[in-house]
Short mmCIF file of C-alpha atoms and ligand atoms in Angstrom, two decimals:
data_model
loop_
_atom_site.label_atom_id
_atom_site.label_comp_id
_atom_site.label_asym_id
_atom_site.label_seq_id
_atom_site.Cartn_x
_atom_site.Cartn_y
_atom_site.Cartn_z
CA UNK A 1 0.00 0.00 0.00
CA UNK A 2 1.27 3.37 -0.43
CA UNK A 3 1.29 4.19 3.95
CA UNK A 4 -0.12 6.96 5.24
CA UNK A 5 3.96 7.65 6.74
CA UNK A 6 5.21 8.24 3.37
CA UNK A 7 2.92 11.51 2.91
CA UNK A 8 4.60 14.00 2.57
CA UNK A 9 3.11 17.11 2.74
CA UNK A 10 1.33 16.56 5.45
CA UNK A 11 1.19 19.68 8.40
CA UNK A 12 -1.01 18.38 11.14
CA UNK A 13 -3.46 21.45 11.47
CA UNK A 14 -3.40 22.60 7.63
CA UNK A 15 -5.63 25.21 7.46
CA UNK A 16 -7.77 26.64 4.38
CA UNK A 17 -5.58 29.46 3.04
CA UNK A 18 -2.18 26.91 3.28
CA UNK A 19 -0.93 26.56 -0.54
CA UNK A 20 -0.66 22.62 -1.27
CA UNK A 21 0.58 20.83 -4.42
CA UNK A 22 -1.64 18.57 -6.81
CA UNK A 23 0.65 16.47 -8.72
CA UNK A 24 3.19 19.25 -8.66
CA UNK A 25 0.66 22.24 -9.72
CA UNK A 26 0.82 24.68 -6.89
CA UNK A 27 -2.12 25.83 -5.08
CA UNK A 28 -2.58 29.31 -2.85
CA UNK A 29 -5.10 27.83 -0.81
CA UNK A 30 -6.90 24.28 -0.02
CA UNK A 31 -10.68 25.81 -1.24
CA UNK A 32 -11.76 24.53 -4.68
CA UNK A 33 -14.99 25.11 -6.61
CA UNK A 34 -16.52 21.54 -6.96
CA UNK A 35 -17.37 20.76 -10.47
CA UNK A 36 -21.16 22.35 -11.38
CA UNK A 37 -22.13 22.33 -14.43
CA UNK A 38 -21.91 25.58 -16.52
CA UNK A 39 -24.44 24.51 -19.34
CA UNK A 40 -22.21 26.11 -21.49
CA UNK A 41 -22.63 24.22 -24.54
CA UNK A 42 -20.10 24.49 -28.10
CA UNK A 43 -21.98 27.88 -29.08
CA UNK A 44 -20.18 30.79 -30.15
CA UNK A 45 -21.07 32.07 -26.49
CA UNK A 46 -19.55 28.98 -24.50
CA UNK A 47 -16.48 30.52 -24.08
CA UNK A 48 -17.92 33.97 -22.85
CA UNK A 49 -20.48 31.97 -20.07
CA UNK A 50 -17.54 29.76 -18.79
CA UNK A 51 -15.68 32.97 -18.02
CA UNK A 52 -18.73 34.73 -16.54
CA UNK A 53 -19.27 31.10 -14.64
CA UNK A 54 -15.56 30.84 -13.45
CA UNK A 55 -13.44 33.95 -13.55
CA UNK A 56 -15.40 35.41 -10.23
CA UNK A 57 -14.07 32.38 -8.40
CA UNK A 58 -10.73 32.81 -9.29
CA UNK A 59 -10.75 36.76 -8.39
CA UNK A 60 -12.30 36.43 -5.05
CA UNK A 61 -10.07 33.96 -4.56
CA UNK A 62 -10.76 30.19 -4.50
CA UNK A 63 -7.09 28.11 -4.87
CA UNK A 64 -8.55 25.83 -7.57
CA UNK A 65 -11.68 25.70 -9.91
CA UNK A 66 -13.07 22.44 -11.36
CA UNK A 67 -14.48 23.26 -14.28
CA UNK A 68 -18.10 20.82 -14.84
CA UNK A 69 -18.17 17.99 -16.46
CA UNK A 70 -17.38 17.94 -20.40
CA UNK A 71 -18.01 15.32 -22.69
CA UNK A 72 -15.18 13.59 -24.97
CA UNK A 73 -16.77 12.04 -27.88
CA UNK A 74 -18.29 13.73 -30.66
CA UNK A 75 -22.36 12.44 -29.83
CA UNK A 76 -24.07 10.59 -27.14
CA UNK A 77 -22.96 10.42 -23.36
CA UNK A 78 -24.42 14.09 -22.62
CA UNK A 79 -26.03 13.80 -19.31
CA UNK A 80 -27.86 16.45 -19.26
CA UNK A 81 -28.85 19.60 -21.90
CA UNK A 82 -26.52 22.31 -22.85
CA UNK A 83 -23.16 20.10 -21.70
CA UNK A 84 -19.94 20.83 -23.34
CA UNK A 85 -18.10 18.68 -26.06
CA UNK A 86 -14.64 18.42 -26.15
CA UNK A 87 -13.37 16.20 -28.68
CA UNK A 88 -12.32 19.17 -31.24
CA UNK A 89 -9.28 20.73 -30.49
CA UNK A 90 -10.65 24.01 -32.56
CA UNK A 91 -13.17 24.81 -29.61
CA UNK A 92 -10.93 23.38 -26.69
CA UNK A 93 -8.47 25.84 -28.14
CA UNK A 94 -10.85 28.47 -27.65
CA UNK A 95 -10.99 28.03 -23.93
CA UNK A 96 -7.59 29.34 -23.78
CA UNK A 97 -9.54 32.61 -23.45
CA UNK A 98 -10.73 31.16 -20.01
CA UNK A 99 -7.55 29.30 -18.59
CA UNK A 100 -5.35 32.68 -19.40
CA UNK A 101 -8.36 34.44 -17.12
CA UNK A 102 -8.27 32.61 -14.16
CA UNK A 103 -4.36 32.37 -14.26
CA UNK A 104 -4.79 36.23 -13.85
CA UNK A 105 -5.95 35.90 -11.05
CA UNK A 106 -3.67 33.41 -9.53
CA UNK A 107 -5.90 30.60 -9.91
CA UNK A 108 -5.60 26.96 -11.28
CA UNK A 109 -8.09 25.41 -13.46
CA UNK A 110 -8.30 21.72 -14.15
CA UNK A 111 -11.19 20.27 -16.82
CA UNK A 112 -13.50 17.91 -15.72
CA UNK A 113 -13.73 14.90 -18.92
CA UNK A 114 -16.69 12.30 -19.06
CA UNK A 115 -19.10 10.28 -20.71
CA UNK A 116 -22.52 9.27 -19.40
CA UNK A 117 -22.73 6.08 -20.46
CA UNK A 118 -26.11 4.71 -19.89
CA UNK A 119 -26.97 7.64 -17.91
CA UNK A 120 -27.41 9.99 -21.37
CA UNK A 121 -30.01 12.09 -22.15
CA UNK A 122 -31.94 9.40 -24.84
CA UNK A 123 -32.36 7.32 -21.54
CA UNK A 124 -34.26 9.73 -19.11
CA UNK A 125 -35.26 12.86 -21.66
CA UNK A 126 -37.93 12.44 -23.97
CA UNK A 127 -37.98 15.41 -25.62
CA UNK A 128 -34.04 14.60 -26.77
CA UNK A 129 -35.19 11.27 -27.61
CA UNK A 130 -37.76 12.49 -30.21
CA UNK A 131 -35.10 14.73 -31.68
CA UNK A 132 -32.38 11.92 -31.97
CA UNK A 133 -34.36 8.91 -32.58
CA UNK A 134 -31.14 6.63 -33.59
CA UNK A 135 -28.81 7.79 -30.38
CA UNK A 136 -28.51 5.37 -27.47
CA UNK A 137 -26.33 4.73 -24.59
CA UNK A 138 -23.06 3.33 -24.47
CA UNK A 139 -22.73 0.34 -22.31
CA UNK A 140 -20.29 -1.46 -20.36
CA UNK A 141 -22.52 -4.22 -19.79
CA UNK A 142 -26.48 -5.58 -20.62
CA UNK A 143 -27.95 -2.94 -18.26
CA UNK A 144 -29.17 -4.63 -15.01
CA UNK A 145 -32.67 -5.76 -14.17
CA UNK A 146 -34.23 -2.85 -12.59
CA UNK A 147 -33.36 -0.61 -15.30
CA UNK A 148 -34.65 -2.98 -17.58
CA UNK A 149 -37.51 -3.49 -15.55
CA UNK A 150 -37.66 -0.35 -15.74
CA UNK A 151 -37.90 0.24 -19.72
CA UNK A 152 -40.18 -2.26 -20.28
CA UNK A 153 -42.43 -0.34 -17.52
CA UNK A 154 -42.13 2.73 -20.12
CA UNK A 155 -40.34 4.99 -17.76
CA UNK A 156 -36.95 5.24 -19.37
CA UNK A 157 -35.91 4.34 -23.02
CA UNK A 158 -33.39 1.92 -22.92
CA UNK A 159 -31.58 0.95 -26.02
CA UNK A 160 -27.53 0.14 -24.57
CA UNK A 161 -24.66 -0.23 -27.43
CA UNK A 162 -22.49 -2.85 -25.22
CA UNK A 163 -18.70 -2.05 -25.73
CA UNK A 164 -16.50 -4.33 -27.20
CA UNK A 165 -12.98 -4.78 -26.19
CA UNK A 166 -11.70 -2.76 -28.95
CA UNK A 167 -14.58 0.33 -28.33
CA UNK A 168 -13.56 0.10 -24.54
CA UNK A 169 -9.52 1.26 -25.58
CA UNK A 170 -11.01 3.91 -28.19
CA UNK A 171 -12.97 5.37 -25.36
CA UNK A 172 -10.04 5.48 -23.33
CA UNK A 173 -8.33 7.40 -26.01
CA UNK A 174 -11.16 9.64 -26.45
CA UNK A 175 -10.50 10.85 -22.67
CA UNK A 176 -6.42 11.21 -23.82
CA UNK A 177 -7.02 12.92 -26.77
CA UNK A 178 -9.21 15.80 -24.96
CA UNK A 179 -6.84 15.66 -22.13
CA UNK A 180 -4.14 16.57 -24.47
CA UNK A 181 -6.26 19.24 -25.94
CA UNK A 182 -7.28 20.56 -22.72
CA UNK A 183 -3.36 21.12 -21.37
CA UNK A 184 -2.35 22.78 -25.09
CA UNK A 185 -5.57 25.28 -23.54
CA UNK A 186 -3.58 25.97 -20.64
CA UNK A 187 -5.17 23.72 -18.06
CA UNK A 188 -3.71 23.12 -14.81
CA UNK A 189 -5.05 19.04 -14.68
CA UNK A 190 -7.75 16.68 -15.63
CA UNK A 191 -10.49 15.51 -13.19
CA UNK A 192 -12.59 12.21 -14.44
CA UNK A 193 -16.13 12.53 -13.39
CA UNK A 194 -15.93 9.28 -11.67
CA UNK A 195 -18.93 9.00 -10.01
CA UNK A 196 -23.10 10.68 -11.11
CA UNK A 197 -23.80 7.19 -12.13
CA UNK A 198 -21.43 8.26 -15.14
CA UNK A 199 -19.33 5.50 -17.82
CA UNK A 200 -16.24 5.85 -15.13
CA UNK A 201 -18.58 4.45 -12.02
CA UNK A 202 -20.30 2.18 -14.70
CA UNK A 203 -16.80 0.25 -15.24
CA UNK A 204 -16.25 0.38 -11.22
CA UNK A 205 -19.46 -0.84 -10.14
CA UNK A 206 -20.61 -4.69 -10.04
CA UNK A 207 -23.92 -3.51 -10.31
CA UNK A 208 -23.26 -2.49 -14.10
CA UNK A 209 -20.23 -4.43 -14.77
CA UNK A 210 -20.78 -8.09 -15.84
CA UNK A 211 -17.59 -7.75 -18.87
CA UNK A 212 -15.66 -11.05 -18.90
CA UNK A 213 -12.44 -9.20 -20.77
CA UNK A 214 -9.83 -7.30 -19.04
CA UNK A 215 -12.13 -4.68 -17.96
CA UNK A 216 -14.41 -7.18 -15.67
CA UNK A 217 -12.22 -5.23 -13.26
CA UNK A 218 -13.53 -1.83 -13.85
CA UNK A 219 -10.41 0.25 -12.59
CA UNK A 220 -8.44 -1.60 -15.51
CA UNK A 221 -10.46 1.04 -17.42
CA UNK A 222 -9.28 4.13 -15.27
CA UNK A 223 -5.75 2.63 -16.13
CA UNK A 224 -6.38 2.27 -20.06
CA UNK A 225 -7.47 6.39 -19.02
CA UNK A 226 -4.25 7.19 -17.39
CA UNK A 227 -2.07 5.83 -20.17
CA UNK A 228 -3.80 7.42 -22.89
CA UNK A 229 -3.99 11.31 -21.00
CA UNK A 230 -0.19 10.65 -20.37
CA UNK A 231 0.27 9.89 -24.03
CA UNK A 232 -1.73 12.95 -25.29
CA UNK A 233 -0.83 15.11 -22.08
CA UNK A 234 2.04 14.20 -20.71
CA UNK A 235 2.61 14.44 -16.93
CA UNK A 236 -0.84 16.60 -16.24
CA UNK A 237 -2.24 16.47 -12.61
CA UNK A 238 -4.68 13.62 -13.02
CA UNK A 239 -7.54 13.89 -10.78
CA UNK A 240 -10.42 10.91 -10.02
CA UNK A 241 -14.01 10.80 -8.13
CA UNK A 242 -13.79 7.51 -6.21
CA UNK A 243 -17.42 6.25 -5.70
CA UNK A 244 -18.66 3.96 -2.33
CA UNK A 245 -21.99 3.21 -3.84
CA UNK A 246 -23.38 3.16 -0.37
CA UNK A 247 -26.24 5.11 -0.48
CA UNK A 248 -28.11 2.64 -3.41
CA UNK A 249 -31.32 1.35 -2.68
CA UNK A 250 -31.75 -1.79 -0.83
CA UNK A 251 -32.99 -4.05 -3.45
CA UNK A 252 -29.46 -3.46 -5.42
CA UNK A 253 -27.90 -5.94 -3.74
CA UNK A 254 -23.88 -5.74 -5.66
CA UNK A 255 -22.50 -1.96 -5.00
CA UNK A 256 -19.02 -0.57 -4.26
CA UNK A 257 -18.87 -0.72 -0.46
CA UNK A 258 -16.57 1.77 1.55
CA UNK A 259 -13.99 -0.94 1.45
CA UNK A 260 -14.58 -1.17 -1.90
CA UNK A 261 -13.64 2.09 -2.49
CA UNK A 262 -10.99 2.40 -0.12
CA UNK A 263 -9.28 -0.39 -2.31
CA UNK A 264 -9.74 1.25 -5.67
CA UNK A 265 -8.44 4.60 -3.83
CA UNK A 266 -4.98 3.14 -2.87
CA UNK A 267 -5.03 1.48 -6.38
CA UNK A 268 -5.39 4.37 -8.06
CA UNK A 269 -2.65 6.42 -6.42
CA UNK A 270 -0.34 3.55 -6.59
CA UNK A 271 -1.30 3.92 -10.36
CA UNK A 272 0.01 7.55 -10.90
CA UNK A 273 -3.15 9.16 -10.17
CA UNK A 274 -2.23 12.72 -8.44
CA UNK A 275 -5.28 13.01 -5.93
CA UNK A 276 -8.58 11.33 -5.17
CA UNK A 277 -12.11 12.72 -4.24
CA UNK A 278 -14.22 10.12 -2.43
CA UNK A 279 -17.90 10.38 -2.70
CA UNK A 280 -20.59 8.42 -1.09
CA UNK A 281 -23.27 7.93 -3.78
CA UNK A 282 -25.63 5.50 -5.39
CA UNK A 283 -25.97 3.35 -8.05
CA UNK A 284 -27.76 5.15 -9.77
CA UNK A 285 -27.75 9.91 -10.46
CA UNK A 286 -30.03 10.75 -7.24
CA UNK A 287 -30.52 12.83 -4.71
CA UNK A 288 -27.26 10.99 -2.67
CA UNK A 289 -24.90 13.66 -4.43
CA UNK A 290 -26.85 16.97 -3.72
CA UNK A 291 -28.24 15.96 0.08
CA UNK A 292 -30.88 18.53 1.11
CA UNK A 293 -34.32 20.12 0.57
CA UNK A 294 -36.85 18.88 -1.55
CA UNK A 295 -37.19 21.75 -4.60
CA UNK A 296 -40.09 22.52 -4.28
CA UNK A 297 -40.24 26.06 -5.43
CA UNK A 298 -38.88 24.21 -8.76
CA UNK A 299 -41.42 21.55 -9.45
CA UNK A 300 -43.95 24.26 -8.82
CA UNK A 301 -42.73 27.15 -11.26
CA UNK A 302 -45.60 27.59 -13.20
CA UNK A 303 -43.61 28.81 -16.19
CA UNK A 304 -41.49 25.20 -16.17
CA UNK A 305 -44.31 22.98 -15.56
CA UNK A 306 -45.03 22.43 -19.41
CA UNK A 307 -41.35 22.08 -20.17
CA UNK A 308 -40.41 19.40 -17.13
CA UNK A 309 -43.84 17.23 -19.08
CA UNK A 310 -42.41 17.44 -22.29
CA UNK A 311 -38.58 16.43 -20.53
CA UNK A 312 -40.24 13.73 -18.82
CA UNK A 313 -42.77 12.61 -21.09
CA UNK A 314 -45.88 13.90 -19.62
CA UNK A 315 -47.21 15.57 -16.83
CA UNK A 316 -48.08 12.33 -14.80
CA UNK A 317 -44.25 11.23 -15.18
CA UNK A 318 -43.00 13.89 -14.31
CA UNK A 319 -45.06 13.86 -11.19
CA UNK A 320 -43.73 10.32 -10.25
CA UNK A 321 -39.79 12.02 -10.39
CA UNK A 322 -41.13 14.93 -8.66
CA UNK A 323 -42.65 12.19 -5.74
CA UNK A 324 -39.07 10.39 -6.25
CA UNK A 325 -37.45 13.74 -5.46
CA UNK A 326 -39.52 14.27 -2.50
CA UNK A 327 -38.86 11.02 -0.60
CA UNK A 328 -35.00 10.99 -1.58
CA UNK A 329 -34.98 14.48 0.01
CA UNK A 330 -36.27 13.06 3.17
CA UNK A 331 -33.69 9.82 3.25
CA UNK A 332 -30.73 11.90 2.13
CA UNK A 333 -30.27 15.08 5.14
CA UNK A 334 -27.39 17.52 4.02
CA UNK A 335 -24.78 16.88 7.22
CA UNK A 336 -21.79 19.25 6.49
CA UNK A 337 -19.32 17.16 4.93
CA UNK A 338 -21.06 14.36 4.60
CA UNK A 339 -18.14 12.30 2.74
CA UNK A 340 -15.67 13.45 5.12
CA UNK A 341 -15.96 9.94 6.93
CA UNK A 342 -14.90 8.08 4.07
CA UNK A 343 -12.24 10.85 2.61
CA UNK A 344 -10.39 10.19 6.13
CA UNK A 345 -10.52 6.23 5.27
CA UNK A 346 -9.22 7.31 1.97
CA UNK A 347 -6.77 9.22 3.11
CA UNK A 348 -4.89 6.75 5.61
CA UNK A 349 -4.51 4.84 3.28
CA UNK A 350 -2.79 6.93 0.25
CA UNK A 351 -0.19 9.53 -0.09
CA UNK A 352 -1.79 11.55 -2.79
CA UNK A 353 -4.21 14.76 -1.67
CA UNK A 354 -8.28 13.55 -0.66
CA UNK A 355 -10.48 15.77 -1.87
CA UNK A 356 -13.61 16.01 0.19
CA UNK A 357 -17.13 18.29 -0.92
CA UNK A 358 -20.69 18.06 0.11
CA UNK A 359 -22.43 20.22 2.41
CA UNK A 360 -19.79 22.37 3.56
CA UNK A 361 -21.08 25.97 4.11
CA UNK A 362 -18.64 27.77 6.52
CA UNK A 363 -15.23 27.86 7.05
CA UNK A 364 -15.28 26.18 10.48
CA UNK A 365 -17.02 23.03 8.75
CA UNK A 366 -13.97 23.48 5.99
CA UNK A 367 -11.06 23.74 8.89
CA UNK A 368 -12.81 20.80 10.65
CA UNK A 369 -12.44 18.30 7.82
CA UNK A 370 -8.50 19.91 6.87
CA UNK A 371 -7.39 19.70 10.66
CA UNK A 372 -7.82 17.53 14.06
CA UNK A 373 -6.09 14.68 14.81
CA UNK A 374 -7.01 12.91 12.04
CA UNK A 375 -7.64 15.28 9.28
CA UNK A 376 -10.49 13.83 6.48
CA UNK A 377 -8.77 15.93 3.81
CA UNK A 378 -6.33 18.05 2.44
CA UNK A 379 -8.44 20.40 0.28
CA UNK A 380 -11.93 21.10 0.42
CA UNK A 381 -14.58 22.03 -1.98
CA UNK A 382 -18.39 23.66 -2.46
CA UNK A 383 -20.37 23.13 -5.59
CA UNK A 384 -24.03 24.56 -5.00
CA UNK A 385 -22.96 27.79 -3.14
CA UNK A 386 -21.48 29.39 -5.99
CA UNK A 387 -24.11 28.95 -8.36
CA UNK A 388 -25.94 31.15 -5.29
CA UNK A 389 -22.39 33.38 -4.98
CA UNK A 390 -20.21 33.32 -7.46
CA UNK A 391 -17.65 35.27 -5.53
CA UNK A 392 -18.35 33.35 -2.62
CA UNK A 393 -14.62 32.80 -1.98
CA UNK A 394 -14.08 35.91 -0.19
CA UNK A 395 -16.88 35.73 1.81
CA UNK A 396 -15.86 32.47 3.19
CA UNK A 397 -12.52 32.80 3.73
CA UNK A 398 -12.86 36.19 5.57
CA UNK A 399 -14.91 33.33 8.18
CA UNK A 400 -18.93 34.18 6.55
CA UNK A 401 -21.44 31.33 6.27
CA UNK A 402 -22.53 30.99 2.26
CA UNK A 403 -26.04 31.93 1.59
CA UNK A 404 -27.14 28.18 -0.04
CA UNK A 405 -29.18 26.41 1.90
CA UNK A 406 -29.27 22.96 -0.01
CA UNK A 407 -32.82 23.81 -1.33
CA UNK A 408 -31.96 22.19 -4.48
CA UNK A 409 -34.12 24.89 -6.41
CA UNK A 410 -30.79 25.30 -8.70
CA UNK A 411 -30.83 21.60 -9.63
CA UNK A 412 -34.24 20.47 -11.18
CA UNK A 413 -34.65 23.36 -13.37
CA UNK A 414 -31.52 22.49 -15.86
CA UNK A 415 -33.84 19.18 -17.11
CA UNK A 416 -35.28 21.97 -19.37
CA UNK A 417 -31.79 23.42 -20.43
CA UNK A 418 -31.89 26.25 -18.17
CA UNK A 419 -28.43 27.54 -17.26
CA UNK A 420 -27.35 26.08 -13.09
CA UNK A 421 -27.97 29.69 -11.31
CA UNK A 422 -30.09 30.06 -7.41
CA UNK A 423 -34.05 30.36 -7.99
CA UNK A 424 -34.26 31.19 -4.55
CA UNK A 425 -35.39 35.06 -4.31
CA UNK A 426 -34.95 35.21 -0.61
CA UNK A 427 -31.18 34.40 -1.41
CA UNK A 428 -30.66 36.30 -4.61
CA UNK A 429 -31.81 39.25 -2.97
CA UNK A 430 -29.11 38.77 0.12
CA UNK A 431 -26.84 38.34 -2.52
CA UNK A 432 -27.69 41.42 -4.17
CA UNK A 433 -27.40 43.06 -1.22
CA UNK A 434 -23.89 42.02 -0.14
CA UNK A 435 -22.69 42.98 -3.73
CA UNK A 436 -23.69 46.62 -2.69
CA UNK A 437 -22.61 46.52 0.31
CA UNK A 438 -19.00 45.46 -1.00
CA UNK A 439 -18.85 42.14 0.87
CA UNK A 440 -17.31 40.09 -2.02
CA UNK A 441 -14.67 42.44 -2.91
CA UNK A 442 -11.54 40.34 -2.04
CA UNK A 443 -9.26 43.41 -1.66
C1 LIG B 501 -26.52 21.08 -10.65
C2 LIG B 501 -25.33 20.26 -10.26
C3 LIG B 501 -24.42 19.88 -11.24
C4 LIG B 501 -23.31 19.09 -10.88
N1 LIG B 501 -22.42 18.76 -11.86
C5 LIG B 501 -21.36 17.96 -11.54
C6 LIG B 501 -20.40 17.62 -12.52
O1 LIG B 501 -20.45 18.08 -13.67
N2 LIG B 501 -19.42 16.76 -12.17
C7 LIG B 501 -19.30 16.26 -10.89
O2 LIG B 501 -18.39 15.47 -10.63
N3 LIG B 501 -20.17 16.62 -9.94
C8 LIG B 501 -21.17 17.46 -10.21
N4 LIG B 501 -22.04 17.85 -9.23
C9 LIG B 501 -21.77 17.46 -7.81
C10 LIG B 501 -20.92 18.54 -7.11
O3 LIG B 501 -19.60 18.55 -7.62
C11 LIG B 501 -20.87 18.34 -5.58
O4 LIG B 501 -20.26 17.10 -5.30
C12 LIG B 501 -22.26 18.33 -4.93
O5 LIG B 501 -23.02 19.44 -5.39
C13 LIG B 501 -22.15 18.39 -3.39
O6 LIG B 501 -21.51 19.58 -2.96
P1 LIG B 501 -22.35 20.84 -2.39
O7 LIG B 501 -23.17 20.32 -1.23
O8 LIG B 501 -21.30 21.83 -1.94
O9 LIG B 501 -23.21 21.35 -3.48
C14 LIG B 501 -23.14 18.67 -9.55
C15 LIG B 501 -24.05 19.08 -8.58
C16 LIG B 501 -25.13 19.87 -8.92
C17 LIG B 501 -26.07 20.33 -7.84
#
C-alpha cells in the first residue's frame, strides 16, 4: 500500500488558506470550486459563459476551480442539456480565453472529462429522444434488471450499445485525446467525473459491470485512461471521483462498499493518479450527491411545468420524479461534509491529496475536515454555493457562512436546459445586497 507515513506534505493542522501541491501544480489555498455544471454548450457564447461562470471564483479567490463535467466524444454520453463537447481541439483551443483568465488571477483550473454512459439524455429525456431517434447509450454491460424493468415499464428508453474490447480502448483514447487538448488550452489538470452514475462508475461498479475481458475489473479502465492522457498530455495532474456506492437502494444488492472504495483509492494512487475525491453515492444519479431540501419552489414554477412534461414525457411522469425527489430528500439530510468519513478512510490509506465536498457551508465546517487529529482531507470544496455566490470565496474565507441552503431549487430546473444559477429570491436578494454593500470584494 502506499502508507499513510510516506505523505509528505502533510502539516497536522493545515488550514484553508495553506498553498498545497496537486501532482506538482501549486495551489494558494486548499478551497476549490466543486465541479457544477456551466451549461455552457459548443456555441459561439460557450467561451464567454464559462468565463462569466468561473473567472469570479478565481478573483475572489478560490485556490482551484473544477471546471463541470465535459463530454469527450463527438455524440451521445451528454447527461444532461446544454453540456460541453470536447473532442475538437478548434473549440478546446478556444478556452484558452478562459484558462489565461483565471491564471490572472492566480488561480488553477483543471477540466473535468466524461461520458454518461447509460446515464445519457436518450435514456431519461424524452424530448431529446424524439429529436435523436437513432442515439442510445453506451454500455459497459447488458444494463441490469431494474433498469430494464424499468424500460419495459415505459419509464426510461433503454436501447444500450455494449462495448467491445476494442470500443472500450477507443474510449479510453477519447479521454487522452481531450486531455491533451485541454493542457495545449492551458489547463492546470484533468479531473474524471468518476462517479453521477457516469461510464467511469459504470466500469467500477458490479452492479453495471458483468464484462468477462480485461475490464471485468472496472479500474483496468481508469488505467487504459491514465495511459492514454499521459500519451496525449504528458505528466498533467490527473484527478479521479472515487465512488462507495453506499447510499443505493436496498434491493441493489452488488454496490461498491466503503472498502470497496478504499481499495480502488490506494489502487489508483499507486497507479500515478495525483489526488482522489471520495464520494458516497448510489448506483444510480439521485438525490445521494446533492443531500438537502426537496425543490419545491422548482417543481412548482408555473412557467417550467409544461417544459419538465415534455422532458419527462408527460405531466403524470413527471409527477412520479417529482414524488421520487420528495422522498430521496427526506432519506438523504445535508450533514456538512457528509463524505468526510470516508475521505479520512481514503486518506490513511494513500499519499496523494483527498479531496472532500458536500455540504460544507462555513469555514469552520472546511477547517474541521483539513485539521484535528485525524484530518479527512487536504483540500476542500463547495459546488451549490457558488451557483448562489459566485464570488463566494471571499466571503468564506474572511470566516462568513454561504447563503445556499441545499434547497436544491438550482438543480431540477436544468432538465429543461436552463443555465445552473439560485431560484431562490430570498437568497438572490441577500446576494444582491452584499454585492452593494461590498462584501465580495476580495481586496
Ligand atoms: C446542478 C449540479 C451539477 C453538478 N455537476 C457535476 C459535474 O459536472 N461533475 C461532478 O463530478 N459533480 C457534479 N455535481 C456534484 C458537485 O460537484 C458536488 O459534489 C455536490 O453538489 C455536493 O456539494 P455541495 O453540497 O457543496 O453542493 C453537480 C451538482 C449539482 C447540484
Amino acid at each position: 500500500m502506499t502508507g499513510r507515513e510516506k505523505r509528505a506534505t502533510d502539516p497536522a493542522d493545515a488550514t484553508l488558506t495553506e498553498p498545497i501541491e496537486i501532482g506538482g501544480v501549486e495551489l494558494r489555498n486548499r478551497l476549490y470550486r466543486a465541479p457544477l455544471l456551466e451549461c455552457a454548450g459548443n456555441g459561439p457564447d460557450a467561451v464567454e459563459t464559462y468565463i462569466d461562470e468561473l473567472e469570479p471564483a478565481a478573483e475572489s479567490g478560490a485556490g482551484l476551480i473544477f471546471q463541470g463535467a465535459s463530454i469527450v466524444t463527438e455524440s451521445g454520453g451528454c447527461a444532461a442539456p446544454n453540456m460541453t463537447r470536447v473532442h475538437d481541439p478548434a473549440f478546446v483551443d478556444r478556452l484558452s480565453a478562459l484558462t489565461d483568465r483565471i491564471h490572472d488571477h492566480g488561480s488553477r483550473i483543471f477540466i473535468q472529462l466524461a461520458h454518461g454512459g447509460l446515464r445519457s439524455m436518450s435514456l431519461w429525456h424524452s424530448e431529446y429522444r424524439t429529436r435523436n431517434p437513432e442515439e442510445g447509450q453506451l454500455a459497459v454491460s447488458e444494463p441490469p434488471v431494474q433498469l430494464r424493468a424499468a424500460d419495459r415499464a415505459g419509464l426510461i428508453d433503454l436501447d444500450p450499445d455494449v462495448l467491445s474490447t476494442a470500443e472500450v480502448y477507443d474510449l479510453a483514447e477519447a479521454f487522452g485525446r481531450a486531455a491533451g487538448y485541454a493542457a495545449d488550452a492551458g489547463y492546470d489538470g484533468i479531473h474524471l467525473s468518476g462517479a453521477n452514475m457516469g461510464i467511469i462508475q459504470q466500469f467500477l461498479s458490479p452492479y453495471y459491470n458483468d464484462r468477462d475481458d480485461e475490464f471485468a475489473d472496472g479500474v483496468r479502465f481508469l488505467l487504459a485512461v491514465r495511459d492514454a492522457v499521459r500519451e496525449h498530455a504528458g505528466a498533467i495532474p490527473l484527478v479521479t471521483k472515487v465512488p462507495a456506492e453506499t447510499a443505493a437502494p436496498p434491493f441493489v444488492r452488488t454496490r461498491l462498499d466503503r472498502d470497496d472504495a478504499v481499495t480502488i483509492a490506494e489502487r489508483l494512487a499507486e497507479a500515478g493518479y495525483d489526488a482522489l475525491v471520495p464520494v458516497e453515492c448510489s448506483v444510480y444519479w439521485d438525490m445521494s450527491l446533492i443531500r438537502g431540501a426537496y425543490p419545491d419552489r422548482a417543481w412548482a414554477a408555473e412557467e417550467l411545468r409544461s417544459e419538465y412534461a415534455a422532458v419527462f414525457g408527460s405531466r403524470l411522469r413527471a409527477r412520479a420524479v417529482s414524488l421520487l425527489n420528495r422522498l430521496q430528500a427526506r432519506q438523504f439530510p445535508a450533514e456538512p461534509g457528509w463524505n468526510a468519513d470516508l475521505c479520512r478512510r481514503v486518506r490513511e490509506r494513500v499519499d496523494v491529496p483527498v479531496l472532500c465536498e458536500g455540504g460544507l457551508r462555513e469555514r469552520e465546517h472546511c477547517e474541521a475536515v483539513l485539521g484535528g487529529p485525524e484530518p479527512a482531507a487536504d483540500l476542500v470544496g463547495l459546488g451549490r454555493p457558488f451557483y448562489a455566490e459566485p464570488r463566494l470565496p471571499a466571503r468564506l474565507l474572511a470566516g462568513k457562512r454561504a447563503l445556499c441552503e441545499s434547497c436544491n431549487n438550482c438543480t431540477v430546473p436544468q432538465a429543461t436546459g436552463e443555465p445552473g444559477r439560485c431560484h431562490t429570491p430570498r437568497i438572490v436578494r441577500r446576494r444582491a445586497r452584499l454585492e452593494r454593500e461590498g462584501a465580495y470584494s476580495s481586496e
